[in-house]
XYZ file of C-alpha atoms in Angstrom:
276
model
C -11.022 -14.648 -18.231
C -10.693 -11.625 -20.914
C -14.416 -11.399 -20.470
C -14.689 -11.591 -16.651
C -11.861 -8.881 -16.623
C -13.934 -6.356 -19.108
C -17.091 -6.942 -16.455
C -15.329 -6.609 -13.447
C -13.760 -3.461 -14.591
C -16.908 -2.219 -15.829
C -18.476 -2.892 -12.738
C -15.321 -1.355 -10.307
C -14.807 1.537 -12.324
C -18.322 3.121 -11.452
C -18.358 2.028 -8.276
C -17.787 5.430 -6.253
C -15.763 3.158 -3.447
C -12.887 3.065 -5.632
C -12.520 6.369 -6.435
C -12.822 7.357 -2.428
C -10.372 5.111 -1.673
C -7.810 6.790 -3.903
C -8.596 10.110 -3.771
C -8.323 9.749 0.278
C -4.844 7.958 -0.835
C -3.306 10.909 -2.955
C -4.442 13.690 -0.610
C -3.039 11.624 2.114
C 0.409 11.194 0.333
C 0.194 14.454 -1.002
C -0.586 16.295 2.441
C 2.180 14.503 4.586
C 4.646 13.997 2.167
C 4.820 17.280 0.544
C 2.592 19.957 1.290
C 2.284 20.135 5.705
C 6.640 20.118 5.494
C 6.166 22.882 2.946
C 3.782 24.752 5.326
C 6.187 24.450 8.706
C 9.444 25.310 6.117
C 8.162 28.214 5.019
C 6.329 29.508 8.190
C 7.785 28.154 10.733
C 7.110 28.675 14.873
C 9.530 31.308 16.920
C 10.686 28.052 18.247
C 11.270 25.913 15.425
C 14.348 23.561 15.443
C 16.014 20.558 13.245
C 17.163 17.548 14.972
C 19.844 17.155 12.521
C 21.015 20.693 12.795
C 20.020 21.598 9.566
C 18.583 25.186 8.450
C 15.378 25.637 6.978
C 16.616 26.724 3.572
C 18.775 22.757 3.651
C 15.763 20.885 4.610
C 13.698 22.846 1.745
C 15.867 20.745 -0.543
C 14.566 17.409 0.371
C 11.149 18.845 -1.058
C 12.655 18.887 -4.314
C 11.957 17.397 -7.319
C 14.968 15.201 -6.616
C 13.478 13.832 -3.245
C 9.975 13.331 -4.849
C 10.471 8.956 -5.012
C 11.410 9.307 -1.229
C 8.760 11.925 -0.099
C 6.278 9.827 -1.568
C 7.087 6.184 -0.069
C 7.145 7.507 3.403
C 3.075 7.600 2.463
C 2.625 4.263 0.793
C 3.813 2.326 4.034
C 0.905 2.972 6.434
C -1.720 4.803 3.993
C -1.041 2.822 0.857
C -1.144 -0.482 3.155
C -4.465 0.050 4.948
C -6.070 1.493 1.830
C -5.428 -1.150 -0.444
C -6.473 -3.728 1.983
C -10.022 -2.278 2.053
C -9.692 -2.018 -1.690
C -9.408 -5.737 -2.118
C -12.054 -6.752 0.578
C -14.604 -4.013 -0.830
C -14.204 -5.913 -4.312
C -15.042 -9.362 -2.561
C -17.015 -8.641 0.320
C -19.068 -6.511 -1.349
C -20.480 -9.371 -3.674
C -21.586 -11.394 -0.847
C -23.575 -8.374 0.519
C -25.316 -7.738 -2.530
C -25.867 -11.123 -2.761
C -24.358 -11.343 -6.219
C -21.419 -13.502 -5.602
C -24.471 -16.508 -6.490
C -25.138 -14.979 -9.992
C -21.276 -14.624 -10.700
C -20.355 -18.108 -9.541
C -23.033 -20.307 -11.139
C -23.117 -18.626 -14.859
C -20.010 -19.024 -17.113
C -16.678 -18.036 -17.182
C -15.885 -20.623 -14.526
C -15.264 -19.509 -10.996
C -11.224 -19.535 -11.583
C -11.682 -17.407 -14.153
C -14.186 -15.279 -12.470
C -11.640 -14.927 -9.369
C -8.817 -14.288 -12.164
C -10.735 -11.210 -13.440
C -10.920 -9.415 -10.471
C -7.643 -10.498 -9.574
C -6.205 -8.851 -12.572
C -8.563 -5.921 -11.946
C -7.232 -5.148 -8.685
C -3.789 -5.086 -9.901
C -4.413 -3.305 -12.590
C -6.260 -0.523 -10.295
C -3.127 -0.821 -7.997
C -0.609 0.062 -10.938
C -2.951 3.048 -11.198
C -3.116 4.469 -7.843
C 0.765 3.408 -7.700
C 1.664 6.239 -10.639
C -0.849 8.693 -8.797
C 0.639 8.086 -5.726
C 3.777 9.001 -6.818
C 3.097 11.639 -9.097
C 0.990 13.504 -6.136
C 4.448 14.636 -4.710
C 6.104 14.968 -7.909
C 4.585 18.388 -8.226
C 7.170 20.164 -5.861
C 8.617 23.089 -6.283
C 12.406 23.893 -6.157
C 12.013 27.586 -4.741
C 13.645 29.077 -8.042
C 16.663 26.455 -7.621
C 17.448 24.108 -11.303
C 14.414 21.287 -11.365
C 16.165 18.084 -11.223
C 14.914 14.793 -11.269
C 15.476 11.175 -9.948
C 17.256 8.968 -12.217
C 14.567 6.975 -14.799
C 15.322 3.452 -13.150
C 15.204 4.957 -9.650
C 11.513 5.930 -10.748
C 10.504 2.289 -12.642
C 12.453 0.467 -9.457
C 9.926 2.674 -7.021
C 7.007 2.456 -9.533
C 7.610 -1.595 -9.139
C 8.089 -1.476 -5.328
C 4.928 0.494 -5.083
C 3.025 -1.415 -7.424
C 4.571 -4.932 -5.379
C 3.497 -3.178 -1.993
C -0.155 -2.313 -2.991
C -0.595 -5.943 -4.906
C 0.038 -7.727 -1.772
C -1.993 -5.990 0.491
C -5.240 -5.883 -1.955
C -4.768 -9.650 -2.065
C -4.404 -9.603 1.729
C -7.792 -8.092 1.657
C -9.397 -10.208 -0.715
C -8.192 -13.373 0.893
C -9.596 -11.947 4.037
C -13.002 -11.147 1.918
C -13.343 -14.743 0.782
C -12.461 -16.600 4.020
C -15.369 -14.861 6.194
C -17.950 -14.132 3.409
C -17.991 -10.096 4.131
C -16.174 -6.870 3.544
C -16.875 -5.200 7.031
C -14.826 -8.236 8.943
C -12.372 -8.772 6.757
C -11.605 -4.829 7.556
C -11.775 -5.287 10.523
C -9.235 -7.939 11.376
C -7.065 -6.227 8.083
C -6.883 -3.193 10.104
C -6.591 -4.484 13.423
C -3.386 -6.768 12.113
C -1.713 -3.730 10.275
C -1.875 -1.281 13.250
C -2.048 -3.685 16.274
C 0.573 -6.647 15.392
C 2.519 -4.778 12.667
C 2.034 -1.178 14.153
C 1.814 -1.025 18.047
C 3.105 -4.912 19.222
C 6.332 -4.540 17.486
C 6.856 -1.028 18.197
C 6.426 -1.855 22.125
C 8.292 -5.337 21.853
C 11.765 -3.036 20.499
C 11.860 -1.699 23.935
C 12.950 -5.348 25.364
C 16.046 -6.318 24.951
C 14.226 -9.302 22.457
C 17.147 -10.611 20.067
C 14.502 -12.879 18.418
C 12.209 -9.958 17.570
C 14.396 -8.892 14.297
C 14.224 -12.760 13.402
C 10.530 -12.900 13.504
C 9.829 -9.553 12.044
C 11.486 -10.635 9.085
C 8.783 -12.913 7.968
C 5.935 -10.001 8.482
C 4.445 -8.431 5.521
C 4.695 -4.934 6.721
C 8.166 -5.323 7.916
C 9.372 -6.348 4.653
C 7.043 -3.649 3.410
C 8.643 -1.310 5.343
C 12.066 -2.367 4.958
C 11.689 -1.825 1.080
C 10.541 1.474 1.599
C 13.605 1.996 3.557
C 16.147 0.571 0.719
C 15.222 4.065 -1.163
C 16.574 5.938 1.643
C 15.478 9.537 3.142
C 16.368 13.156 2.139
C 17.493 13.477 5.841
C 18.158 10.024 7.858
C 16.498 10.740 11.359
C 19.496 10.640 14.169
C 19.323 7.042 15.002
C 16.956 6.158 12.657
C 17.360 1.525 12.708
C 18.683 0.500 8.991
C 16.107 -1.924 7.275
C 15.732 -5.516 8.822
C 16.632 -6.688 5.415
C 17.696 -5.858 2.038
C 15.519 -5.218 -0.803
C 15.779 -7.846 -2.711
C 14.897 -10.208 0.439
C 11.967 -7.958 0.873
C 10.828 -8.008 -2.901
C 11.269 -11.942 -2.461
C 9.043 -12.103 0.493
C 6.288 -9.863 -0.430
C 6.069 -12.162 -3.946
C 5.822 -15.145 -1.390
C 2.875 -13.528 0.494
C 1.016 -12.387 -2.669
C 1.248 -16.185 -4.390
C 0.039 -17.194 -1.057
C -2.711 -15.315 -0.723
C -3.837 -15.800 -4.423
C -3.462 -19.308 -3.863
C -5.388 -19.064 -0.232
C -8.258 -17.462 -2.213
C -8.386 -19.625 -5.133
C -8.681 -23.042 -3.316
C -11.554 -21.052 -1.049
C -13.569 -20.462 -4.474
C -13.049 -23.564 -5.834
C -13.222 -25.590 -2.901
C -15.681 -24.301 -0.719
C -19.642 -22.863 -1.271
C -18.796 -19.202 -1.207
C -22.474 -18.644 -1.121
């Protein structure tokens, strides 16, 4: 497995894919969770206004230093999801397209330990992107107020939720990869299940008076994403804003379940089944 780790990151870390992926991640998290607030705070329209009654000089402060953990999340939950998903599926799919997925399967390691390598990969290139995420909105200023900064567990507890977030969703995708033998469908239906079930259904199903919705939702992937985002809390809670559908802990539990799932979806598919 050592050895099919070493030649899958050989092979991922050239591959210019990757380095798209999160450099279209970190400007994303960057540009909406930092710098287009900046812009509006410090130029803002004739007819500017806060919801929460705030002035512009109070809601400057949750661009602080202090506010960077939360600033940041509010990225990972929609960008960070869909991003990683291609992530994983580009590492699988893309094998089949080249056609090498034959030559990796039928020469030693074994195909466990083949699928364990990029497995490990993938996480490994999540914990990276998960640091760089953060750290893109960890460059705020404090407009000549005292820097301060998050507490160092608040940091390593948002470093893990990160890391947890992006691991599931990568495995999402190469689950996804393996079961249809491509990267461009397993996109496809990964993108079309984050923004149609998780994104629009859900949102339009709230407006029914649906007292079974928060039951189901709780067993979603992006809900419990979403509602461990949440658990860090905002600079500024939106007027009205709905608490999370369940605690963090129940979230980190449930986002553990669907990563052993899918791990465990996508190693019976290689061992079981002629992924050529």
């Amino acid at each position: 497995m050592i050895n099919a780790f070493k030649a899958e990151w050989r092979k991922l870390r050239q591959r210019p894919a990757v380095w798209v992926l999160g450099g279209i991640m970190l400007a994303a998290i960057f540009l909406f969770g930092y710098a287009f607030s900046w812009l509006q705070l410090s130029f803002p329209s004739k007819n500017f206004h806060s919801e929460a009654g705030l002035t512009i000089a109070q809601l400057k402060t949750a661009l602080y230093p202090i506010n960077f953990i939360k600033n940041s999340l509010q990225g990972v939950g929609i960008v960070g999801s869909i991003l990683t998903l291609i992530l994983g599926a580009l590492v699988v799919g893309s094998e089949f397209g080249w056609g090498t997925v034959k030559t990796v399967y039928t020469q030693r390691p074994g195909r466990l330990q083949a699928l364990g390598g990029q497995i490990a990969v993938v996480s490994v290139i999540a914990a990276i992107l998960t640091v760089a995420a953060l750290a893109s909105s960890g460059i705020a200023l404090a407009d000549g107020a005292a820097i301060t900064w998050p507490a160092a567990i608040d940091i390593l507890k948002a470093l893990g939720a990160t890391w947890l977030i992006f691991e599931s969703w990568s495995l999402f995708g190469m689950a996804l990869a393996f079961l249809f033998r491509q990267s461009a469908m397993a996109i496809g239906i990964g993108l079309a299940y984050v923004l149609a079930i998780e994104g629009i259904l859900f949102r339009l199903l709230r407006g029914f008076d649906a007292s079974w919705l928060t039951t189901v939702e709780k067993f979603f992937l992006g809900q419990n994403a979403g509602a461990l985002i949440k658990s860090f809390g905002q600079p500024f809670p939106a007027p009205g804003a709905a608490a999370p559908i369940v605690t963090a802990g129940v979230a980190v539990l449930v986002l553990v379940a669907y990563s052993l799932v899918f791990a465990g979806v996508t190693s019976l598919v290689v061992r079981t089944r002629d992924v050529t």
